[in-house]
Each structure stands twice: as C-alpha cells, then as structure tokens.
mmCIF file of C-alpha atoms in Angstrom:
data_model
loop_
_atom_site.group_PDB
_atom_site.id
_atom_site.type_symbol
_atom_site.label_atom_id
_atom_site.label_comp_id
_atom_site.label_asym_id
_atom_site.label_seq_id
_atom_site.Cartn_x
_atom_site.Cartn_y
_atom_site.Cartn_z
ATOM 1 C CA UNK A 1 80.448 113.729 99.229
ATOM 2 C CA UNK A 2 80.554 111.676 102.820
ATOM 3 C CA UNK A 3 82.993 112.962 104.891
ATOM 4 C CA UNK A 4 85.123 110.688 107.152
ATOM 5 C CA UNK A 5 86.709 111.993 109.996
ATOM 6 C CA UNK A 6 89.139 109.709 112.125
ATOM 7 C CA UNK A 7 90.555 110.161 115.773
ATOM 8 C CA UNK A 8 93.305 110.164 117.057
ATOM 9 C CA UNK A 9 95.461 110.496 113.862
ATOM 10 C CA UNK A 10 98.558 109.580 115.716
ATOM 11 C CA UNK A 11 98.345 106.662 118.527
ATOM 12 C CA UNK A 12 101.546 105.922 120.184
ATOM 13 C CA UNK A 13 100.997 102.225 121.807
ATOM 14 C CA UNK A 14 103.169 99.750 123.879
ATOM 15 C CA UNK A 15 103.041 96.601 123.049
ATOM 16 C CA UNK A 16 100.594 94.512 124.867
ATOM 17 C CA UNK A 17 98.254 97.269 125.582
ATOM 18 C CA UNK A 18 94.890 97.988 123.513
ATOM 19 C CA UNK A 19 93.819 100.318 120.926
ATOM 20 C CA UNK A 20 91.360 102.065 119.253
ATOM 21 C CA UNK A 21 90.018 103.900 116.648
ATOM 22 C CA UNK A 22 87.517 106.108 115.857
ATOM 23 C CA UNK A 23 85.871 106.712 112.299
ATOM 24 C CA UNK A 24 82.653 109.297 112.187
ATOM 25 C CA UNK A 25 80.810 109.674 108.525
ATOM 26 C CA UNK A 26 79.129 112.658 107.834
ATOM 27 C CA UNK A 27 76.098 110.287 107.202
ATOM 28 C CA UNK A 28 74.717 107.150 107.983
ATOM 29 C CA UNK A 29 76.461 104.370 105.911
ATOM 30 C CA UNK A 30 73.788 101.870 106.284
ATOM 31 C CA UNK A 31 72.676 100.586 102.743
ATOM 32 C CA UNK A 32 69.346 98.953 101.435
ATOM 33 C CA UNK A 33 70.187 95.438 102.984
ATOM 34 C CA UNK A 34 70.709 96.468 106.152
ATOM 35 C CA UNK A 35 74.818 96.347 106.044
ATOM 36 C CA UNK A 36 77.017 99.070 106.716
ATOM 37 C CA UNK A 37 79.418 100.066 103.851
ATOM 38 C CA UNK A 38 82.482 100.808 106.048
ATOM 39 C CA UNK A 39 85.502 99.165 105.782
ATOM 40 C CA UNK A 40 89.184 98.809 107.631
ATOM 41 C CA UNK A 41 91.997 98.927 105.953
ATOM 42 C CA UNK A 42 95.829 98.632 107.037
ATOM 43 C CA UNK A 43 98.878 100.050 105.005
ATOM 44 C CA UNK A 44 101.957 98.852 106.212
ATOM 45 C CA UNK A 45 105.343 101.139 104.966
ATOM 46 C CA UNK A 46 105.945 100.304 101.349
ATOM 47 C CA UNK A 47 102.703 98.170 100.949
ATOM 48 C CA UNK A 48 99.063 98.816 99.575
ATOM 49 C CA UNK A 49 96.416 98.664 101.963
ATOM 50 C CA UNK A 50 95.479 95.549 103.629
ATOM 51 C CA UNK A 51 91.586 94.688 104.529
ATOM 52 C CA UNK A 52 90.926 94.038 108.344
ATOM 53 C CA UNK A 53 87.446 94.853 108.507
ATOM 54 C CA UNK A 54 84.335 93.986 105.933
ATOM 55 C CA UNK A 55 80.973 95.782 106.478
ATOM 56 C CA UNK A 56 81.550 97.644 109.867
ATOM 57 C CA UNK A 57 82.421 94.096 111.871
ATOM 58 C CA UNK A 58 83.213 91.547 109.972
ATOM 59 C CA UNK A 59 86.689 90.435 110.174
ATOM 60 C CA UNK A 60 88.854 89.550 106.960
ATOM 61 C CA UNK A 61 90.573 86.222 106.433
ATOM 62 C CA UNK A 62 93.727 85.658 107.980
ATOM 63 C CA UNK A 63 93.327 88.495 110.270
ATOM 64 C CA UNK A 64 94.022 87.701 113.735
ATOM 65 C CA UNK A 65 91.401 87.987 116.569
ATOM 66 C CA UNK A 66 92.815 91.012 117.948
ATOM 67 C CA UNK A 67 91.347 93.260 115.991
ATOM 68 C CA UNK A 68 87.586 94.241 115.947
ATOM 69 C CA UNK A 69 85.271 96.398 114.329
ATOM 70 C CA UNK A 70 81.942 97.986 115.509
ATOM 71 C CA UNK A 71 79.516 100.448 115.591
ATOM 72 C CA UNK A 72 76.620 101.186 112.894
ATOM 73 C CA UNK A 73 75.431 104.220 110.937
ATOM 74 C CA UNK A 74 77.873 106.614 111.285
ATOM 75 C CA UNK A 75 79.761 106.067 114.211
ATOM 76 C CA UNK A 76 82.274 103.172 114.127
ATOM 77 C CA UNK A 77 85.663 102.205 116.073
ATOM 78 C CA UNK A 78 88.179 99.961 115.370
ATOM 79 C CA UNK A 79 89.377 97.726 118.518
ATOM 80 C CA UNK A 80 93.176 96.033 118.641
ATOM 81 C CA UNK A 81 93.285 94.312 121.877
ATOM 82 C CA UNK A 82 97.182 92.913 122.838
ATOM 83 C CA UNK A 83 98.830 95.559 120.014
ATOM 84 C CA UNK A 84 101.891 93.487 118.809
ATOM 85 C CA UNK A 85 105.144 95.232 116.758
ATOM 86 C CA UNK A 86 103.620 94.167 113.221
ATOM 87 C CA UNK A 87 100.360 96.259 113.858
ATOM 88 C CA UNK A 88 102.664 99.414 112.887
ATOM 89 C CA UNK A 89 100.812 100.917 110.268
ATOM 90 C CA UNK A 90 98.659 103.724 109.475
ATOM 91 C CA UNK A 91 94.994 102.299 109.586
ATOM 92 C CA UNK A 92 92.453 103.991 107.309
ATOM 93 C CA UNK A 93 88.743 103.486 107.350
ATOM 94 C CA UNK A 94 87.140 103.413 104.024
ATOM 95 C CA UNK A 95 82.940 104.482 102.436
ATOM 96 C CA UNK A 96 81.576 102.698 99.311
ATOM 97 C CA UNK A 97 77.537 103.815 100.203
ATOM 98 C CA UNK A 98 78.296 105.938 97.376
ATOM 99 C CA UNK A 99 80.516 107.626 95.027
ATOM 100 C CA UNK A 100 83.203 109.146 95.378
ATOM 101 C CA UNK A 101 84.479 106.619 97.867
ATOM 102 C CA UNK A 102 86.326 108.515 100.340
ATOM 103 C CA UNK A 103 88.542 107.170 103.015
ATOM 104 C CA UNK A 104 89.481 109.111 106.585
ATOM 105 C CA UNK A 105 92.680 110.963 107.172
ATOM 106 C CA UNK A 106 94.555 107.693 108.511
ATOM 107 C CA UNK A 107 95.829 107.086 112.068
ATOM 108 C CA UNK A 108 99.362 106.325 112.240
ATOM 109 C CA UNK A 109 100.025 103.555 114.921
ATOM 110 C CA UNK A 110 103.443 103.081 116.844
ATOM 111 C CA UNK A 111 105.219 101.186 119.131
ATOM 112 C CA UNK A 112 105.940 103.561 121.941
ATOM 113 C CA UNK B 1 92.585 84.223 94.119
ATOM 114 C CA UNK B 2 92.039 87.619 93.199
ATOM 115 C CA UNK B 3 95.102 89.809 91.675
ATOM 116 C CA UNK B 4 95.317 92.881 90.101
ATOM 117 C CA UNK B 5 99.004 93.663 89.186
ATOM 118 C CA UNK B 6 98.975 97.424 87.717
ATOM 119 C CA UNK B 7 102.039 98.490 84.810
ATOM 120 C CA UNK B 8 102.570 101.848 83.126
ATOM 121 C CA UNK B 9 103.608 104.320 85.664
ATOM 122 C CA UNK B 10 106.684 106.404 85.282
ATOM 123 C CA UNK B 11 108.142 109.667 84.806
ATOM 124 C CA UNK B 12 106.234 112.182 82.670
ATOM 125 C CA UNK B 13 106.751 115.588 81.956
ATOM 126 C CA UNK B 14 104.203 118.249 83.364
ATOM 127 C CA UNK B 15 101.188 118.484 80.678
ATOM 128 C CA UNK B 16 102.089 114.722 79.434
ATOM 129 C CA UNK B 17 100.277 111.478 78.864
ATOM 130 C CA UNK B 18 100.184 108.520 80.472
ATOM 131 C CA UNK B 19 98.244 105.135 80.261
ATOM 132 C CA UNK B 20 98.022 102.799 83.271
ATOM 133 C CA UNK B 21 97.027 99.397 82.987
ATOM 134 C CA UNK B 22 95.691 96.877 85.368
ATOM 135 C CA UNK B 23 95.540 92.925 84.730
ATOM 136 C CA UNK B 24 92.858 90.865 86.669
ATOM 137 C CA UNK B 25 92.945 87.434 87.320
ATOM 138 C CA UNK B 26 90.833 84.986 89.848
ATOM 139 C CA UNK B 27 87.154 86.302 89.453
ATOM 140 C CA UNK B 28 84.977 86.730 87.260
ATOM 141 C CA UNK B 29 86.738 90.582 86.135
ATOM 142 C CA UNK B 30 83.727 90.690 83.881
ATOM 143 C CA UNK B 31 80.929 91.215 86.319
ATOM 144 C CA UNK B 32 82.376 93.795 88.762
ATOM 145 C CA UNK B 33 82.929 97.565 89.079
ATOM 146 C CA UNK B 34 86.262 98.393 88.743
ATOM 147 C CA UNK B 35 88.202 101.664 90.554
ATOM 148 C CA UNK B 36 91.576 103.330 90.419
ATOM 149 C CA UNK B 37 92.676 104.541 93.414
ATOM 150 C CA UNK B 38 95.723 107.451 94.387
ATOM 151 C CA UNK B 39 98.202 107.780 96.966
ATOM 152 C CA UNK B 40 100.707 110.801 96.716
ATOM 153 C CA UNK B 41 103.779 110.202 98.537
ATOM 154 C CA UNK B 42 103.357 110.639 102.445
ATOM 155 C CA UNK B 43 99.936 111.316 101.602
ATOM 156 C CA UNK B 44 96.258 109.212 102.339
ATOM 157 C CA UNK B 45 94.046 107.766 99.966
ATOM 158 C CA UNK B 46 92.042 109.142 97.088
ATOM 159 C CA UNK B 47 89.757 107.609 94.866
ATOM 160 C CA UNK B 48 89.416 108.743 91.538
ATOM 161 C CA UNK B 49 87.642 106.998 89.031
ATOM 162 C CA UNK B 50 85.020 103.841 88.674
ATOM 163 C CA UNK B 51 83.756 102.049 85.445
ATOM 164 C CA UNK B 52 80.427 99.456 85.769
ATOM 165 C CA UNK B 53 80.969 96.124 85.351
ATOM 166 C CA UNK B 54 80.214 96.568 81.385
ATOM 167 C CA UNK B 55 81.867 99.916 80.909
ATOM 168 C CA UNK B 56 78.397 101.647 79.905
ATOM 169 C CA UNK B 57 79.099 104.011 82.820
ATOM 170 C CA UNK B 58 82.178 105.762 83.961
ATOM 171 C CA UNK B 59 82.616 108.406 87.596
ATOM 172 C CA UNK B 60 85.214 110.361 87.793
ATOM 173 C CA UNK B 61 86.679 112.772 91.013
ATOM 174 C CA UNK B 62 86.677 116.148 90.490
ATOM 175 C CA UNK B 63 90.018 117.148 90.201
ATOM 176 C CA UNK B 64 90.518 114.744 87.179
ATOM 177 C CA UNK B 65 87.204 115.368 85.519
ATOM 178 C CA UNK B 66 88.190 116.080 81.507
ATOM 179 C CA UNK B 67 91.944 114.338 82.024
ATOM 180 C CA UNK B 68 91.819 111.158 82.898
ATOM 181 C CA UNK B 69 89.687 108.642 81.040
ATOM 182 C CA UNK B 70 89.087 104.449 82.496
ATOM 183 C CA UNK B 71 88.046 101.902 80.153
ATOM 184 C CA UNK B 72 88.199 98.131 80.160
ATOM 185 C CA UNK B 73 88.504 95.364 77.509
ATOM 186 C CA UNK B 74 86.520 92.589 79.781
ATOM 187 C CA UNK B 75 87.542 90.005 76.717
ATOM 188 C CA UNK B 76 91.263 90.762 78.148
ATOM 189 C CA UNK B 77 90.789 91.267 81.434
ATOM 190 C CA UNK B 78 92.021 94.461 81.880
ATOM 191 C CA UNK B 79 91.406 97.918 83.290
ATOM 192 C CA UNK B 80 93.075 100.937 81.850
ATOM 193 C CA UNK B 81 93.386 104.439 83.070
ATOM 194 C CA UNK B 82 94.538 107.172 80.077
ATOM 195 C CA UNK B 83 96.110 110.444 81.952
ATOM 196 C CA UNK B 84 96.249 113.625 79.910
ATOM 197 C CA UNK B 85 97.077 117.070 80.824
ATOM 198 C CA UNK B 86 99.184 115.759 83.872
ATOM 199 C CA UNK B 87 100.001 117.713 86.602
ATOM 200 C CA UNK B 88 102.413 118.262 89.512
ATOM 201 C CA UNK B 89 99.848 116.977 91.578
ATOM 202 C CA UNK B 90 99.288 113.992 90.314
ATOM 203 C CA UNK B 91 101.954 112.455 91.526
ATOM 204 C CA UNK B 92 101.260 109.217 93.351
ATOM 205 C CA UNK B 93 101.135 105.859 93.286
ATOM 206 C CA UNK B 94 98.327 104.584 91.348
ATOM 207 C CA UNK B 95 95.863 101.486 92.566
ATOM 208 C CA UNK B 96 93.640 99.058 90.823
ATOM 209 C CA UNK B 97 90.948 98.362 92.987
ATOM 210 C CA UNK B 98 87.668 95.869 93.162
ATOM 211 C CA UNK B 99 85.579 96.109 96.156
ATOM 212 C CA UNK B 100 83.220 93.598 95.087
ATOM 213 C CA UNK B 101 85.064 90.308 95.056
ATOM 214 C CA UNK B 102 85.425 88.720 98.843
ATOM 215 C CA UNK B 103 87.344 89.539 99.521
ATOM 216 C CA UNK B 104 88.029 93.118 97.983
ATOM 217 C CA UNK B 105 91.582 93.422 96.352
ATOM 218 C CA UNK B 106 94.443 95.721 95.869
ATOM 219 C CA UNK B 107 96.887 95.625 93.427
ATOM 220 C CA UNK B 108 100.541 96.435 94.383
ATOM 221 C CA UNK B 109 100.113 99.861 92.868
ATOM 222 C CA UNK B 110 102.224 101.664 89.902
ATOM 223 C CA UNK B 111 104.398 105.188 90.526
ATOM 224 C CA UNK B 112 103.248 108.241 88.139
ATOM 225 C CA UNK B 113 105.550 110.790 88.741
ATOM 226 C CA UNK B 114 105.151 114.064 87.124
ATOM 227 C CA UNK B 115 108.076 116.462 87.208
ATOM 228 C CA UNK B 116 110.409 118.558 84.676
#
C-alpha cells in the first residue's frame, strides 16, 4: 500500500497569515500520462470532504485563489496564502495511483 | 451535477447486517468506478471497497475482506454496500464516492453504528 504521511498535523494560524502543508507518498504518484494522482481535500466539522486540489495543482471550481497545490512525484504541499476564518478544517491529501486509496493523517487548521 | 445521496445506516447490533445504499444522479453512473469510503467518529479517512464501472471486478480493504460485499444495479443507478459480521469497529460514517467524474463527488455520508 502507498503510504501518506502529512506535516504538521496541527497548524494553529491567524488570520491573514499563510499556510502550508506538507504531503510525502511512500512512492512516486506520477501515472502513465504524465499526471500526478494526488488530490486535496477539505472537511469542514459536520461535512464530507470538499475537493480543493485535482492532480497535484489543479485547483477545483469555486475554490478561491488562495489556495495552491504543488510539487510532483512524491513530494507535494498545499499553499493557503491570506488564511481567512472559513479555512477551519482539517485538510487531508488523498492517492488514487492505485488501490487501496489511502489518504494522510489530516492536518487540523485553526484560527489562533 | 453530480450527487450521490447514501441511505441505510443505523444502529446494529455487534455481529449484525447491514445494507447501505447509494443513489447517483448527473453522470453517466454507468461508466465509472465506484468506492465506499469510512470515517469513524473523530477519526480520518479510510477507503474500503471499489467495484469497475460494470461490476465484473470488486477490491476490497483488508480489514473487511469476507464481510462486506459492493454491488451495483447500473439500470438503477445505484451502489450498494452489504455489511455482515459487523463489528465494534466499524463504526463510522459511511461515503459513496466517484473519483472519476470532474469533478470527483462525495455524498453526504450515512452513520453505521455498531453497539449492544
């Protein structure tokens, strides 16, 4: 199974400042066509997770500017520039190279 | 739009049954791998089973292996997960997932609670 491993697991943040996030695989997650099969997710309290990030850096719909995704292989970070209240959350990054799919610990975000 | 509204969860009594059920609506539901997808409370994520686009092929995790069984009825649109043999741990909230669609979808989830 590919193992994700995320850091930091808790980020305290105030508002206005930037964050980020890192998410390590225990190997590459760059499939045939040349994409990497990593995604970012959001899970608000009481809600189901939330895409933010499609194929390493590729920003969902709807999702504001702030946030950003990069890196390749097996070395990514998710980047929220100007962190607002609503970004609360624990933020989960997310394999489908293969099965299982397997998702890292989660790094809980708050408002310091 | 793609929606995936799950039903069936509930309270069960350690060594029950359950059956989840998952209803798809605005894609194709017939061409795309389909996944169920756990939370326990406080807890992260954890996948546990997948079915190909024409149920010829099912994967399951480990710790449901010979329990749990997904199926689909693409004429209804719907993806089902039968839970035997339930245990303590398999408490969570349940997830319908498709990672294919753009954009991939979540459903809201369904509670299986397994307690005496």
């Amino acid at each position: 199974d590919i193992v994700m491993t995320q850091s930091p697991l808790s980020l305290p943040v105030i508002p206005g400042e930037s964050a980020s996030i890192s998410c390590r695989s225990s190997r590459s997650l760059l499939n045939s066509n040349g994409y990497n099969s990593l995604f970012w997710y959001l899970q608000k309290p009481g809600q189901s997770p939330q895409l933010l990030i499609y194929l390493g850096s590729n920003r969902a719909s709807g999702v504001p500017d702030r946030f950003s995704g990069s890196g390749s292989g097996s070395d990514f970070t998710l980047k929220i520039s100007r962190v607002e209240a609503e970004d609360v959350g624990v933020y989960y990054c997310m394999q489908t190279l293969q099965t299982p799919i397997t998702f890292g610990q989660g790094t809980r975000l708050e408002i310091k | 739009e793609v929606q995936l509204v799950e039903s069936g969860g509930g309270l069960v009594l350690p060594g029950g049954s359950l059956r989840l059920s998952c209803a798809a609506s605005g894609f194709t539901f017939s061409s795309y791998f389909m996944h169920w997808v756990r939370q326990a409370p406080g807890k992260g994520l954890v996948w546990v089973s997948r079915i190909h686009a024409d149920g010829s092929d099912t994967t399951y995790a480990d710790s449901v292996k010979g329990r749990f069984t997904i199926s689909r009825d693409n004429a209804k649109n719907t993806l089902d997960l039968q839970m035997t043999s339930l245990r303590a741990e398999d408490t969570a909230v349940y997830y319908c997932v498709v990672l294919g669609t753009s954009p991939p979808a979540w459903g809201q989830g369904t509670l299986v609670t397994v307690s005496s």
